[in-house]
Every structure is written in structure tokens, then in C-alpha cells.
Amino acid sequence: MHVVVLMGGWSSERDVSLTSGKGIVEALKARGWTNVTPLDMDRNIAQVLTALRPDVVFNALHGTPGEDGTVQGMLDLMQIPYTHSGLTTSAVAIDKELTKAVLVPHGIRMPGGRIVQSASLYEGDPMARPYVLKPVNEGSSVGVAIVTDEGNYGKPISQKAEGPWLHFDRLLAEPFIKGRELTVAVLNGEALCVTELQPKAGFYDYDAKYTDGLTTHVCPAEIPANVAQSMMDMAAASHRLLGCNGISRSDFRWDDEAGEAGVYLLEVNTQPGMTPLSLAPEQAKQRGIEYGELAERLIAEALGEEFQPLEAEKAVAR
């Protein structure tokens, strides 16, 4: 079986994708898969895949165009099976406004908020502080800013000459939910566990996510059982309602002074990281699923097959 691991691309999350992809390639080869091709995606991707003729593509891309439905649509047209979610789910989940439109009517608690144009921020704050500004369709906390009356944003936002929001046209402004940062991975419809994220710098930004030592992962999270179950139920329901395939990861804020009612879903990631520091592999391991086995499970799901652990004597056949 020929597996192409698609990685890299040109999004702001390129480096993370390359690390994820290389990890998958190494893990599959270590488990006996002999025909695995790493592919750093460029704009000739369709021609390259036609020449490679893979049996399945492992999608290790993050951000546009590998997480927004574009690559998924191309692979559908080429009739090549691929891991993770399909075109429609990917296009909806990467758009935070559309995600809310799907999930909130089904009882999934998410912060309120509204869409703003970045240029309008020079006219003043879009809502009372503290609030969060985030690009509508970016991941890994790229471009996210927490606007408070302290720190870099102490003066009126209209006077700020620079800010991460300037690189994006459409932004989502949401009330800041005080409390704790947690996340839940869902594998083939089943919530794995809850991890609490304790960044040393106070905000779980891009560097905190992907720099070793900047964030402590408490897995499983030391929180009340009913709160953990609420998050796992919301993550599994969101995975189902959005139509996710394979694996997803739902990120939460929890106002621990409000109990279970303080749980808020922030977003659903259809292409969660697969780096050595990533949360989904960590949660899978907590449930007894090693990194390489997780990759095999995702490939099996993409092919519509039941997962069967690779037996050593059959490894050469891969």
C-alpha cells in the first residue's frame, strides 16, 4: 500500500505541518510501512499526486488550503481516499462564524460575539473589555489578541498603530472567558479525555503550543468529573454535528467559579497537530493508543476498513 503524507504548504502553520508530517512518516516506517512518501505540497500538487498514484493520502496539513476543504475537494475529484474530515466539514469548521451557526442551535455553549473588519478597529473597541480578537479562519492561535485595560492594549485600540489583527480582514470579537484552558480530542466519534493547558506566559499562543517547556499539559485534567464529562460530551457532539471524520480536537475555556455552566467551547479543529508536543497524540496515548497506532487507525478509517494492528510478520507486505 502506498501512503503519501501531505505536509507543509504555504499557510501560516507550515512549520507545524512539516513537523507533524515528518513524525507520521517516521512512525509509519517504524511500524513496518515500507511505501510511505513524504510530500511537501506546492501548487503542482495535482500533477504530483497523479504521478505518485497513492492508495491513500495522510493529510498532515494545517490551515489553508489543507484544512479549509480546498485540498479535500481536489482529492475527492481525484478519487483518492484521505484521512481526517471531508470538504464540507473542513470548510465549515475552519470558519469560526459558521461553526457557531451549526453548533449553538444544538445546545453547544459558545461565547457570544460578532464579526468585525480589522479596519473598523481604528474607530474604537467593538465591545466592552476584556475581549478576544481572532481571525475567522486561522488556527494555532495565529493572530489572536486578548484586549484588556492593561498591557499592550491599555490605550484606546483606535490609537494602536500595530496589532496582530492588521494581517487579517475579517475578525471575530468575543467576550473573554476568564478561567482555565482545556481541550478534548475525539477519535472516530469517541472523546478520549480532557487535558488542561497551563502556559507559563499566561496565554496559550502559537509559541506556547509548539515550544517545548512553555506549557504544562495536565492529562487527564484535575477537574470535577461532571465538568470533564460535560466537555467530553460537547466535544463528541460537535464532532458528530459537524460531520468530522477520523480525529478532531475541541478547545474549551472553563470559568471554574461557575461550575459546569462555565464550560464554553471555543472551536473545533479538524486537523489537530500531530507533532511530538501535540495534544491529540498525547490523549490517545493516555487511552493506550501509541503514536504510530493512531496514524494507522486514521488510515484505516480513511479506507473504510476495520483497524487491525500491524503484525510483525506481515510488515514487509506494507
PDB file of C-alpha atoms in Angstrom:
ATOM      1  CA  MET A   1       0.000   0.000   0.000  1.00  0.00           C
ATOM      2  CA  HIS A   2       1.346   3.406  -0.992  1.00  0.00           C
ATOM      3  CA  VAL A   3       0.753   6.184   1.549  1.00  0.00           C
ATOM      4  CA  VAL A   4       1.524   9.799   0.679  1.00  0.00           C
ATOM      5  CA  VAL A   5       1.891  12.041   3.739  1.00  0.00           C
ATOM      6  CA  LEU A   6       0.868  15.523   2.647  1.00  0.00           C
ATOM      7  CA  MET A   7       2.512  18.300   4.655  1.00  0.00           C
ATOM      8  CA  GLY A   8       3.933  21.805   4.521  1.00  0.00           C
ATOM      9  CA  GLY A   9       2.069  24.009   2.089  1.00  0.00           C
ATOM     10  CA  TRP A  10       2.080  27.793   2.368  1.00  0.00           C
ATOM     11  CA  SER A  11      -0.160  28.650   5.315  1.00  0.00           C
ATOM     12  CA  SER A  12       0.991  30.408   8.483  1.00  0.00           C
ATOM     13  CA  GLU A  13       1.098  26.938  10.081  1.00  0.00           C
ATOM     14  CA  ARG A  14       3.568  25.486   7.559  1.00  0.00           C
ATOM     15  CA  ASP A  15       6.285  24.692  10.116  1.00  0.00           C
ATOM     16  CA  VAL A  16       3.857  22.857  12.389  1.00  0.00           C
ATOM     17  CA  SER A  17       2.564  20.856   9.432  1.00  0.00           C
ATOM     18  CA  LEU A  18       6.087  19.833   8.412  1.00  0.00           C
ATOM     19  CA  THR A  19       6.805  18.625  11.938  1.00  0.00           C
ATOM     20  CA  SER A  20       3.511  16.707  12.045  1.00  0.00           C
ATOM     21  CA  GLY A  21       4.121  15.122   8.649  1.00  0.00           C
ATOM     22  CA  LYS A  22       7.677  14.066   9.374  1.00  0.00           C
ATOM     23  CA  GLY A  23       6.536  12.498  12.626  1.00  0.00           C
ATOM     24  CA  ILE A  24       3.859  10.486  10.816  1.00  0.00           C
ATOM     25  CA  VAL A  25       6.316   9.288   8.156  1.00  0.00           C
ATOM     26  CA  GLU A  26       8.804   8.133  10.783  1.00  0.00           C
ATOM     27  CA  ALA A  27       6.112   6.449  12.885  1.00  0.00           C
ATOM     28  CA  LEU A  28       4.658   4.514   9.943  1.00  0.00           C
ATOM     29  CA  LYS A  29       8.080   3.368   8.759  1.00  0.00           C
ATOM     30  CA  ALA A  30       8.947   2.270  12.293  1.00  0.00           C
ATOM     31  CA  ARG A  31       5.820   0.100  12.273  1.00  0.00           C
ATOM     32  CA  GLY A  32       6.754  -1.623   9.028  1.00  0.00           C
ATOM     33  CA  TRP A  33       5.119   0.508   6.362  1.00  0.00           C
ATOM     34  CA  THR A  34       7.667   0.402   3.547  1.00  0.00           C
ATOM     35  CA  ASN A  35       5.945   2.521   0.889  1.00  0.00           C
ATOM     36  CA  VAL A  36       5.472   5.909   2.550  1.00  0.00           C
ATOM     37  CA  THR A  37       6.183   9.100   0.598  1.00  0.00           C
ATOM     38  CA  PRO A  38       6.530  12.491   2.321  1.00  0.00           C
ATOM     39  CA  LEU A  39       5.213  15.297   0.122  1.00  0.00           C
ATOM     40  CA  ASP A  40       5.726  18.994   0.811  1.00  0.00           C
ATOM     41  CA  MET A  41       2.751  20.469  -1.000  1.00  0.00           C
ATOM     42  CA  ASP A  42       3.221  23.115  -3.678  1.00  0.00           C
ATOM     43  CA  ARG A  43       0.894  24.445  -6.368  1.00  0.00           C
ATOM     44  CA  ASN A  44       1.615  21.478  -8.644  1.00  0.00           C
ATOM     45  CA  ILE A  45       0.070  19.105  -6.124  1.00  0.00           C
ATOM     46  CA  ALA A  46      -2.484  17.565  -8.512  1.00  0.00           C
ATOM     47  CA  GLN A  47       0.149  16.654 -11.096  1.00  0.00           C
ATOM     48  CA  VAL A  48       2.483  15.252  -8.444  1.00  0.00           C
ATOM     49  CA  LEU A  49      -0.244  13.076  -6.927  1.00  0.00           C
ATOM     50  CA  THR A  50      -1.223  11.820 -10.375  1.00  0.00           C
ATOM     51  CA  ALA A  51       2.359  10.674 -10.894  1.00  0.00           C
ATOM     52  CA  LEU A  52       2.706   9.146  -7.417  1.00  0.00           C
ATOM     53  CA  ARG A  53      -0.613   7.233  -7.587  1.00  0.00           C
ATOM     54  CA  PRO A  54      -1.093   6.778  -3.823  1.00  0.00           C
ATOM     55  CA  ASP A  55      -3.632   4.378  -2.361  1.00  0.00           C
ATOM     56  CA  VAL A  56      -4.348   6.864   0.427  1.00  0.00           C
ATOM     57  CA  VAL A  57      -3.227  10.345   1.458  1.00  0.00           C
ATOM     58  CA  PHE A  58      -2.453  11.129   5.080  1.00  0.00           C
ATOM     59  CA  ASN A  59      -3.421  14.788   5.399  1.00  0.00           C
ATOM     60  CA  ALA A  60      -0.943  16.420   7.777  1.00  0.00           C
ATOM     61  CA  LEU A  61      -1.629  19.944   6.510  1.00  0.00           C
ATOM     62  CA  HIS A  62      -2.759  22.782   8.769  1.00  0.00           C
ATOM     63  CA  GLY A  63      -4.533  25.957   7.707  1.00  0.00           C
ATOM     64  CA  THR A  64      -5.332  26.991   4.141  1.00  0.00           C
ATOM     65  CA  PRO A  65      -5.604  25.138   1.757  1.00  0.00           C
ATOM     66  CA  GLY A  66      -5.243  21.820   3.576  1.00  0.00           C
ATOM     67  CA  GLU A  67      -7.722  22.425   6.377  1.00  0.00           C
ATOM     68  CA  ASP A  68     -10.392  24.520   4.675  1.00  0.00           C
ATOM     69  CA  GLY A  69     -11.811  21.994   2.197  1.00  0.00           C
ATOM     70  CA  THR A  70      -9.715  23.004  -0.811  1.00  0.00           C
ATOM     71  CA  VAL A  71      -7.348  20.026  -0.783  1.00  0.00           C
ATOM     72  CA  GLN A  72     -10.192  17.756   0.286  1.00  0.00           C
ATOM     73  CA  GLY A  73     -12.195  18.763  -2.786  1.00  0.00           C
ATOM     74  CA  MET A  74      -9.228  18.102  -5.053  1.00  0.00           C
ATOM     75  CA  LEU A  75      -8.700  14.646  -3.537  1.00  0.00           C
ATOM     76  CA  ASP A  76     -12.406  13.892  -3.915  1.00  0.00           C
ATOM     77  CA  LEU A  77     -12.219  14.773  -7.617  1.00  0.00           C
ATOM     78  CA  MET A  78      -9.127  12.598  -8.000  1.00  0.00           C
ATOM     79  CA  GLN A  79     -10.894   9.775  -6.116  1.00  0.00           C
ATOM     80  CA  ILE A  80      -8.016   9.385  -3.659  1.00  0.00           C
ATOM     81  CA  PRO A  81      -9.018   8.409  -0.098  1.00  0.00           C
ATOM     82  CA  TYR A  82      -7.619  10.684   2.610  1.00  0.00           C
ATOM     83  CA  THR A  83      -7.516  10.943   6.378  1.00  0.00           C
ATOM     84  CA  HIS A  84      -9.416  13.409   8.545  1.00  0.00           C
ATOM     85  CA  SER A  85     -12.555  15.327   7.617  1.00  0.00           C
ATOM     86  CA  GLY A  86     -14.043  15.945   4.185  1.00  0.00           C
ATOM     87  CA  LEU A  87     -14.697  19.053   2.119  1.00  0.00           C
ATOM     88  CA  THR A  88     -17.876  20.423   3.696  1.00  0.00           C
ATOM     89  CA  THR A  89     -16.892  19.727   7.297  1.00  0.00           C
ATOM     90  CA  SER A  90     -13.456  21.258   6.793  1.00  0.00           C
ATOM     91  CA  ALA A  91     -14.859  24.395   5.144  1.00  0.00           C
ATOM     92  CA  VAL A  92     -17.374  24.923   7.953  1.00  0.00           C
ATOM     93  CA  ALA A  93     -15.126  24.082  10.909  1.00  0.00           C
ATOM     94  CA  ILE A  94     -12.288  26.396   9.890  1.00  0.00           C
ATOM     95  CA  ASP A  95     -14.738  29.312   9.818  1.00  0.00           C
ATOM     96  CA  LYS A  96     -15.494  30.204  13.429  1.00  0.00           C
ATOM     97  CA  GLU A  97     -18.677  32.075  12.494  1.00  0.00           C
ATOM     98  CA  LEU A  98     -20.080  29.117  10.534  1.00  0.00           C
ATOM     99  CA  THR A  99     -19.098  26.713  13.309  1.00  0.00           C
ATOM    100  CA  LYS A 100     -21.196  28.695  15.777  1.00  0.00           C
ATOM    101  CA  ALA A 101     -24.113  28.739  13.342  1.00  0.00           C
ATOM    102  CA  VAL A 102     -24.079  24.928  13.276  1.00  0.00           C
ATOM    103  CA  LEU A 103     -23.398  24.141  16.929  1.00  0.00           C
ATOM    104  CA  VAL A 104     -25.138  26.784  19.051  1.00  0.00           C
ATOM    105  CA  PRO A 105     -28.699  25.867  17.905  1.00  0.00           C
ATOM    106  CA  HIS A 106     -27.987  22.329  19.136  1.00  0.00           C
ATOM    107  CA  GLY A 107     -27.223  23.483  22.660  1.00  0.00           C
ATOM    108  CA  ILE A 108     -23.436  23.718  22.440  1.00  0.00           C
ATOM    109  CA  ARG A 109     -22.414  26.608  24.691  1.00  0.00           C
ATOM    110  CA  MET A 110     -20.056  29.030  22.919  1.00  0.00           C
ATOM    111  CA  PRO A 111     -19.092  32.640  23.699  1.00  0.00           C
ATOM    112  CA  GLY A 112     -21.168  35.369  22.112  1.00  0.00           C
ATOM    113  CA  GLY A 113     -19.520  37.752  19.699  1.00  0.00           C
ATOM    114  CA  ARG A 114     -19.652  39.327  16.300  1.00  0.00           C
ATOM    115  CA  ILE A 115     -17.684  39.655  13.082  1.00  0.00           C
ATOM    116  CA  VAL A 116     -15.722  42.876  12.601  1.00  0.00           C
ATOM    117  CA  GLN A 117     -13.497  44.225   9.856  1.00  0.00           C
ATOM    118  CA  SER A 118      -9.970  44.910  11.055  1.00  0.00           C
ATOM    119  CA  ALA A 119     -10.069  48.449   9.629  1.00  0.00           C
ATOM    120  CA  SER A 120     -13.054  49.260  11.855  1.00  0.00           C
ATOM    121  CA  LEU A 121     -10.932  48.804  14.973  1.00  0.00           C
ATOM    122  CA  TYR A 122      -9.390  52.222  14.387  1.00  0.00           C
ATOM    123  CA  GLU A 123     -12.829  53.616  15.199  1.00  0.00           C
ATOM    124  CA  GLY A 124     -12.810  52.034  18.650  1.00  0.00           C
ATOM    125  CA  ASP A 125     -13.423  48.846  20.605  1.00  0.00           C
ATOM    126  CA  PRO A 126     -16.073  46.529  19.115  1.00  0.00           C
ATOM    127  CA  MET A 127     -17.292  45.557  22.605  1.00  0.00           C
ATOM    128  CA  ALA A 128     -16.574  46.077  26.276  1.00  0.00           C
ATOM    129  CA  ARG A 129     -13.184  44.929  27.508  1.00  0.00           C
ATOM    130  CA  PRO A 130     -11.824  42.381  28.124  1.00  0.00           C
ATOM    131  CA  TYR A 131     -12.423  40.684  24.809  1.00  0.00           C
ATOM    132  CA  VAL A 132     -10.646  38.438  22.333  1.00  0.00           C
ATOM    133  CA  LEU A 133      -9.896  39.226  18.696  1.00  0.00           C
ATOM    134  CA  LYS A 134      -9.188  36.267  16.443  1.00  0.00           C
ATOM    135  CA  PRO A 135      -9.062  35.718  12.685  1.00  0.00           C
ATOM    136  CA  VAL A 136     -12.194  33.985  11.460  1.00  0.00           C
ATOM    137  CA  ASN A 137     -10.332  31.178   9.705  1.00  0.00           C
ATOM    138  CA  GLU A 138      -6.893  30.659  11.244  1.00  0.00           C
ATOM    139  CA  GLY A 139      -5.681  28.021  13.703  1.00  0.00           C
ATOM    140  CA  SER A 140      -2.856  27.559  16.236  1.00  0.00           C
ATOM    141  CA  SER A 141      -3.840  30.897  17.844  1.00  0.00           C
ATOM    142  CA  VAL A 142      -2.309  32.737  14.869  1.00  0.00           C
ATOM    143  CA  GLY A 143      -3.309  36.412  15.004  1.00  0.00           C
ATOM    144  CA  VAL A 144      -5.170  36.115  18.326  1.00  0.00           C
ATOM    145  CA  ALA A 145      -5.105  39.055  20.750  1.00  0.00           C
ATOM    146  CA  ILE A 146      -6.641  39.415  24.204  1.00  0.00           C
ATOM    147  CA  VAL A 147      -7.583  43.073  24.618  1.00  0.00           C
ATOM    148  CA  THR A 148      -7.672  44.289  28.222  1.00  0.00           C
ATOM    149  CA  ASP A 149      -7.202  47.598  30.004  1.00  0.00           C
ATOM    150  CA  GLU A 150      -3.700  46.527  30.968  1.00  0.00           C
ATOM    151  CA  GLY A 151      -0.621  45.562  28.982  1.00  0.00           C
ATOM    152  CA  ASN A 152      -0.043  46.428  25.334  1.00  0.00           C
ATOM    153  CA  TYR A 153      -3.642  47.446  24.736  1.00  0.00           C
ATOM    154  CA  GLY A 154      -4.068  49.803  27.665  1.00  0.00           C
ATOM    155  CA  LYS A 155      -4.716  52.793  25.441  1.00  0.00           C
ATOM    156  CA  PRO A 156      -7.702  53.012  23.079  1.00  0.00           C
ATOM    157  CA  ILE A 157      -7.476  50.404  20.369  1.00  0.00           C
ATOM    158  CA  SER A 158      -8.096  53.135  17.799  1.00  0.00           C
ATOM    159  CA  GLN A 159      -4.673  54.565  18.680  1.00  0.00           C
ATOM    160  CA  LYS A 160      -2.804  51.299  18.199  1.00  0.00           C
ATOM    161  CA  ALA A 161      -0.559  51.562  15.148  1.00  0.00           C
ATOM    162  CA  GLU A 162       0.129  47.844  15.176  1.00  0.00           C
ATOM    163  CA  GLY A 163      -1.618  44.674  16.227  1.00  0.00           C
ATOM    164  CA  PRO A 164      -1.861  41.044  15.097  1.00  0.00           C
ATOM    165  CA  TRP A 165      -5.328  41.785  13.711  1.00  0.00           C
ATOM    166  CA  LEU A 166      -3.885  44.020  10.983  1.00  0.00           C
ATOM    167  CA  HIS A 167      -2.875  40.974   8.935  1.00  0.00           C
ATOM    168  CA  PHE A 168      -6.484  39.770   8.586  1.00  0.00           C
ATOM    169  CA  ASP A 169      -9.586  41.401   7.123  1.00  0.00           C
ATOM    170  CA  ARG A 170     -12.349  39.524   8.983  1.00  0.00           C
ATOM    171  CA  LEU A 171     -12.075  39.052  12.722  1.00  0.00           C
ATOM    172  CA  LEU A 172     -14.266  37.502  15.377  1.00  0.00           C
ATOM    173  CA  ALA A 173     -14.629  39.581  18.534  1.00  0.00           C
ATOM    174  CA  GLU A 174     -15.704  37.559  21.574  1.00  0.00           C
ATOM    175  CA  PRO A 175     -16.040  38.326  25.284  1.00  0.00           C
ATOM    176  CA  PHE A 176     -13.017  36.999  27.159  1.00  0.00           C
ATOM    177  CA  ILE A 177     -13.950  33.969  29.273  1.00  0.00           C
ATOM    178  CA  LYS A 178     -11.906  34.028  32.458  1.00  0.00           C
ATOM    179  CA  GLY A 179     -10.674  30.771  33.896  1.00  0.00           C
ATOM    180  CA  ARG A 180      -8.865  27.747  32.545  1.00  0.00           C
ATOM    181  CA  GLU A 181      -7.906  26.406  29.103  1.00  0.00           C
ATOM    182  CA  LEU A 182      -8.799  22.789  28.304  1.00  0.00           C
ATOM    183  CA  THR A 183      -9.071  20.561  25.270  1.00  0.00           C
ATOM    184  CA  VAL A 184     -10.656  17.253  24.231  1.00  0.00           C
ATOM    185  CA  ALA A 185      -9.656  15.057  21.295  1.00  0.00           C
ATOM    186  CA  VAL A 186     -12.295  12.888  19.624  1.00  0.00           C
ATOM    187  CA  LEU A 187     -11.215   9.757  17.742  1.00  0.00           C
ATOM    188  CA  ASN A 188     -13.749   8.081  15.462  1.00  0.00           C
ATOM    189  CA  GLY A 189     -16.588   9.647  17.429  1.00  0.00           C
ATOM    190  CA  GLU A 190     -15.278   8.862  20.930  1.00  0.00           C
ATOM    191  CA  ALA A 191     -13.978  11.583  23.250  1.00  0.00           C
ATOM    192  CA  LEU A 192     -10.598  10.486  24.600  1.00  0.00           C
ATOM    193  CA  CYS A 193     -10.045  12.591  27.724  1.00  0.00           C
ATOM    194  CA  VAL A 194      -9.614  16.176  28.939  1.00  0.00           C
ATOM    195  CA  THR A 195      -6.261  17.958  29.075  1.00  0.00           C
ATOM    196  CA  GLU A 196      -5.702  21.217  30.936  1.00  0.00           C
ATOM    197  CA  LEU A 197      -3.186  23.609  29.388  1.00  0.00           C
ATOM    198  CA  GLN A 198      -1.134  25.736  31.754  1.00  0.00           C
ATOM    199  CA  PRO A 199       1.010  28.146  29.701  1.00  0.00           C
ATOM    200  CA  LYS A 200       3.825  29.780  31.640  1.00  0.00           C
ATOM    201  CA  ALA A 201       3.256  33.104  29.872  1.00  0.00           C
ATOM    202  CA  GLY A 202      -0.459  33.209  30.693  1.00  0.00           C
ATOM    203  CA  PHE A 203      -1.781  32.847  27.124  1.00  0.00           C
ATOM    204  CA  TYR A 204      -1.780  29.650  25.076  1.00  0.00           C
ATOM    205  CA  ASP A 205      -0.470  31.250  21.887  1.00  0.00           C
ATOM    206  CA  TYR A 206       1.462  29.805  18.917  1.00  0.00           C
ATOM    207  CA  ASP A 207       4.799  29.729  20.761  1.00  0.00           C
ATOM    208  CA  ALA A 208       3.254  28.179  23.870  1.00  0.00           C
ATOM    209  CA  LYS A 209       1.680  25.449  21.742  1.00  0.00           C
ATOM    210  CA  TYR A 210       4.787  24.407  19.845  1.00  0.00           C
ATOM    211  CA  THR A 211       7.788  25.304  22.034  1.00  0.00           C
ATOM    212  CA  ASP A 212       8.868  22.604  24.447  1.00  0.00           C
ATOM    213  CA  GLY A 213       8.658  23.705  28.071  1.00  0.00           C
ATOM    214  CA  LEU A 214       6.407  26.750  27.632  1.00  0.00           C
ATOM    215  CA  THR A 215       3.169  24.946  28.536  1.00  0.00           C
ATOM    216  CA  THR A 216       2.359  22.258  31.076  1.00  0.00           C
ATOM    217  CA  HIS A 217      -0.147  19.632  29.921  1.00  0.00           C
ATOM    218  CA  VAL A 218      -2.163  18.089  32.757  1.00  0.00           C
ATOM    219  CA  CYS A 219      -3.587  14.891  31.263  1.00  0.00           C
ATOM    220  CA  PRO A 220      -6.095  13.908  32.438  1.00  0.00           C
ATOM    221  CA  ALA A 221      -7.149  17.295  33.774  1.00  0.00           C
ATOM    222  CA  GLU A 222      -7.670  17.575  37.523  1.00  0.00           C
ATOM    223  CA  ILE A 223     -11.199  18.952  37.377  1.00  0.00           C
ATOM    224  CA  PRO A 224     -14.590  17.779  38.713  1.00  0.00           C
ATOM    225  CA  ALA A 225     -15.919  14.668  36.988  1.00  0.00           C
ATOM    226  CA  ASN A 226     -19.143  16.370  35.902  1.00  0.00           C
ATOM    227  CA  VAL A 227     -17.214  19.216  34.250  1.00  0.00           C
ATOM    228  CA  ALA A 228     -14.915  16.787  32.450  1.00  0.00           C
ATOM    229  CA  GLN A 229     -17.895  14.759  31.257  1.00  0.00           C
ATOM    230  CA  SER A 230     -19.635  17.910  30.034  1.00  0.00           C
ATOM    231  CA  MET A 231     -16.604  18.808  27.918  1.00  0.00           C
ATOM    232  CA  MET A 232     -16.286  15.291  26.531  1.00  0.00           C
ATOM    233  CA  ASP A 233     -19.992  15.209  25.665  1.00  0.00           C
ATOM    234  CA  MET A 234     -19.785  18.605  23.948  1.00  0.00           C
ATOM    235  CA  ALA A 235     -16.671  17.585  22.008  1.00  0.00           C
ATOM    236  CA  ALA A 236     -18.223  14.317  20.818  1.00  0.00           C
ATOM    237  CA  ALA A 237     -21.468  16.079  19.882  1.00  0.00           C
ATOM    238  CA  SER A 238     -19.587  18.792  17.977  1.00  0.00           C
ATOM    239  CA  HIS A 239     -17.572  16.145  16.107  1.00  0.00           C
ATOM    240  CA  ARG A 240     -20.836  14.475  15.094  1.00  0.00           C
ATOM    241  CA  LEU A 241     -22.802  17.640  14.273  1.00  0.00           C
ATOM    242  CA  LEU A 242     -20.042  18.995  12.047  1.00  0.00           C
ATOM    243  CA  GLY A 243     -19.614  15.610  10.359  1.00  0.00           C
ATOM    244  CA  CYS A 244     -15.966  15.133  11.329  1.00  0.00           C
ATOM    245  CA  ASN A 245     -14.060  12.028  10.264  1.00  0.00           C
ATOM    246  CA  GLY A 246     -11.110  10.401  11.977  1.00  0.00           C
ATOM    247  CA  ILE A 247      -9.889  12.777  14.641  1.00  0.00           C
ATOM    248  CA  SER A 248     -10.818  16.262  15.809  1.00  0.00           C
ATOM    249  CA  ARG A 249      -9.927  18.379  18.810  1.00  0.00           C
ATOM    250  CA  SER A 250     -12.273  20.743  20.631  1.00  0.00           C
ATOM    251  CA  ASP A 251     -10.855  23.626  22.661  1.00  0.00           C
ATOM    252  CA  PHE A 252     -12.608  24.996  25.738  1.00  0.00           C
ATOM    253  CA  ARG A 253     -12.479  27.750  28.326  1.00  0.00           C
ATOM    254  CA  TRP A 254     -13.847  26.983  31.762  1.00  0.00           C
ATOM    255  CA  ASP A 255     -14.865  29.627  34.282  1.00  0.00           C
ATOM    256  CA  ASP A 256     -14.279  27.448  37.337  1.00  0.00           C
ATOM    257  CA  GLU A 257     -16.264  29.810  39.559  1.00  0.00           C
ATOM    258  CA  ALA A 258     -19.413  28.990  37.553  1.00  0.00           C
ATOM    259  CA  GLY A 259     -19.135  25.201  37.719  1.00  0.00           C
ATOM    260  CA  GLU A 260     -20.465  23.158  34.808  1.00  0.00           C
ATOM    261  CA  ALA A 261     -22.306  26.216  33.464  1.00  0.00           C
ATOM    262  CA  GLY A 262     -18.937  27.895  32.964  1.00  0.00           C
ATOM    263  CA  VAL A 263     -17.837  25.499  30.182  1.00  0.00           C
ATOM    264  CA  TYR A 264     -17.566  27.191  26.768  1.00  0.00           C
ATOM    265  CA  LEU A 265     -16.498  25.592  23.506  1.00  0.00           C
ATOM    266  CA  LEU A 266     -14.159  27.893  21.570  1.00  0.00           C
ATOM    267  CA  GLU A 267     -13.548  25.980  18.346  1.00  0.00           C
ATOM    268  CA  VAL A 268     -13.245  22.564  16.712  1.00  0.00           C
ATOM    269  CA  ASN A 269     -10.008  21.656  14.941  1.00  0.00           C
ATOM    270  CA  THR A 270     -10.420  19.115  12.137  1.00  0.00           C
ATOM    271  CA  GLN A 271      -6.652  18.862  11.547  1.00  0.00           C
ATOM    272  CA  PRO A 272      -5.220  18.738  15.078  1.00  0.00           C
ATOM    273  CA  GLY A 273      -1.448  18.777  15.322  1.00  0.00           C
ATOM    274  CA  MET A 274       0.494  15.532  15.229  1.00  0.00           C
ATOM    275  CA  THR A 275       3.830  16.913  16.455  1.00  0.00           C
ATOM    276  CA  PRO A 276       5.648  15.366  19.443  1.00  0.00           C
ATOM    277  CA  LEU A 277       4.143  18.170  21.579  1.00  0.00           C
ATOM    278  CA  SER A 278       0.631  17.851  20.190  1.00  0.00           C
ATOM    279  CA  LEU A 279      -2.395  17.220  22.338  1.00  0.00           C
ATOM    280  CA  ALA A 280      -4.302  14.639  20.291  1.00  0.00           C
ATOM    281  CA  PRO A 281      -1.452  12.058  20.258  1.00  0.00           C
ATOM    282  CA  GLU A 282      -0.922  12.726  23.962  1.00  0.00           C
ATOM    283  CA  GLN A 283      -4.561  11.991  24.748  1.00  0.00           C
ATOM    284  CA  ALA A 284      -4.533   8.905  22.537  1.00  0.00           C
ATOM    285  CA  LYS A 285      -1.516   7.625  24.460  1.00  0.00           C
ATOM    286  CA  GLN A 286      -3.386   8.244  27.710  1.00  0.00           C
ATOM    287  CA  ARG A 287      -6.012   5.831  26.345  1.00  0.00           C
ATOM    288  CA  GLY A 288      -3.387   3.241  25.385  1.00  0.00           C
ATOM    289  CA  ILE A 289      -3.005   4.192  21.703  1.00  0.00           C
ATOM    290  CA  GLU A 290       0.591   4.827  20.698  1.00  0.00           C
ATOM    291  CA  TYR A 291       1.541   7.455  18.109  1.00  0.00           C
ATOM    292  CA  GLY A 292       2.117   5.027  15.246  1.00  0.00           C
ATOM    293  CA  GLU A 293      -1.062   3.123  16.004  1.00  0.00           C
ATOM    294  CA  LEU A 294      -3.001   6.392  15.953  1.00  0.00           C
ATOM    295  CA  ALA A 295      -1.711   7.052  12.433  1.00  0.00           C
ATOM    296  CA  GLU A 296      -2.713   3.533  11.384  1.00  0.00           C
ATOM    297  CA  ARG A 297      -6.191   3.981  12.824  1.00  0.00           C
ATOM    298  CA  LEU A 298      -6.670   7.172  10.817  1.00  0.00           C
ATOM    299  CA  ILE A 299      -5.541   5.442   7.625  1.00  0.00           C
ATOM    300  CA  ALA A 300      -7.894   2.524   8.267  1.00  0.00           C
ATOM    301  CA  GLU A 301     -10.798   4.934   8.810  1.00  0.00           C
ATOM    302  CA  ALA A 302      -9.945   6.755   5.584  1.00  0.00           C
ATOM    303  CA  LEU A 303     -10.086   3.461   3.686  1.00  0.00           C
ATOM    304  CA  GLY A 304     -13.318   2.382   5.359  1.00  0.00           C
ATOM    305  CA  GLU A 305     -11.592  -0.575   6.993  1.00  0.00           C
ATOM    306  CA  GLU A 306     -11.632  -2.029  10.472  1.00  0.00           C
ATOM    307  CA  PHE A 307      -8.410  -1.227  12.294  1.00  0.00           C
ATOM    308  CA  GLN A 308      -6.108  -4.200  12.709  1.00  0.00           C
ATOM    309  CA  PRO A 309      -2.716  -3.765  14.395  1.00  0.00           C
ATOM    310  CA  LEU A 310       0.156  -4.442  12.022  1.00  0.00           C
ATOM    311  CA  GLU A 311       1.662  -7.858  12.724  1.00  0.00           C
ATOM    312  CA  ALA A 312       5.440  -8.029  12.549  1.00  0.00           C
ATOM    313  CA  GLU A 313       5.497 -10.950  10.111  1.00  0.00           C
ATOM    314  CA  LYS A 314       3.224  -9.031   7.719  1.00  0.00           C
ATOM    315  CA  ALA A 315       5.120  -5.766   7.928  1.00  0.00           C
ATOM    316  CA  VAL A 316       7.025  -6.304   4.689  1.00  0.00           C
ATOM    317  CA  ALA A 317       3.714  -6.502   2.809  1.00  0.00           C
ATOM    318  CA  ARG A 318       3.012  -2.873   3.634  1.00  0.00           C
TER     319      ARG A 318
END
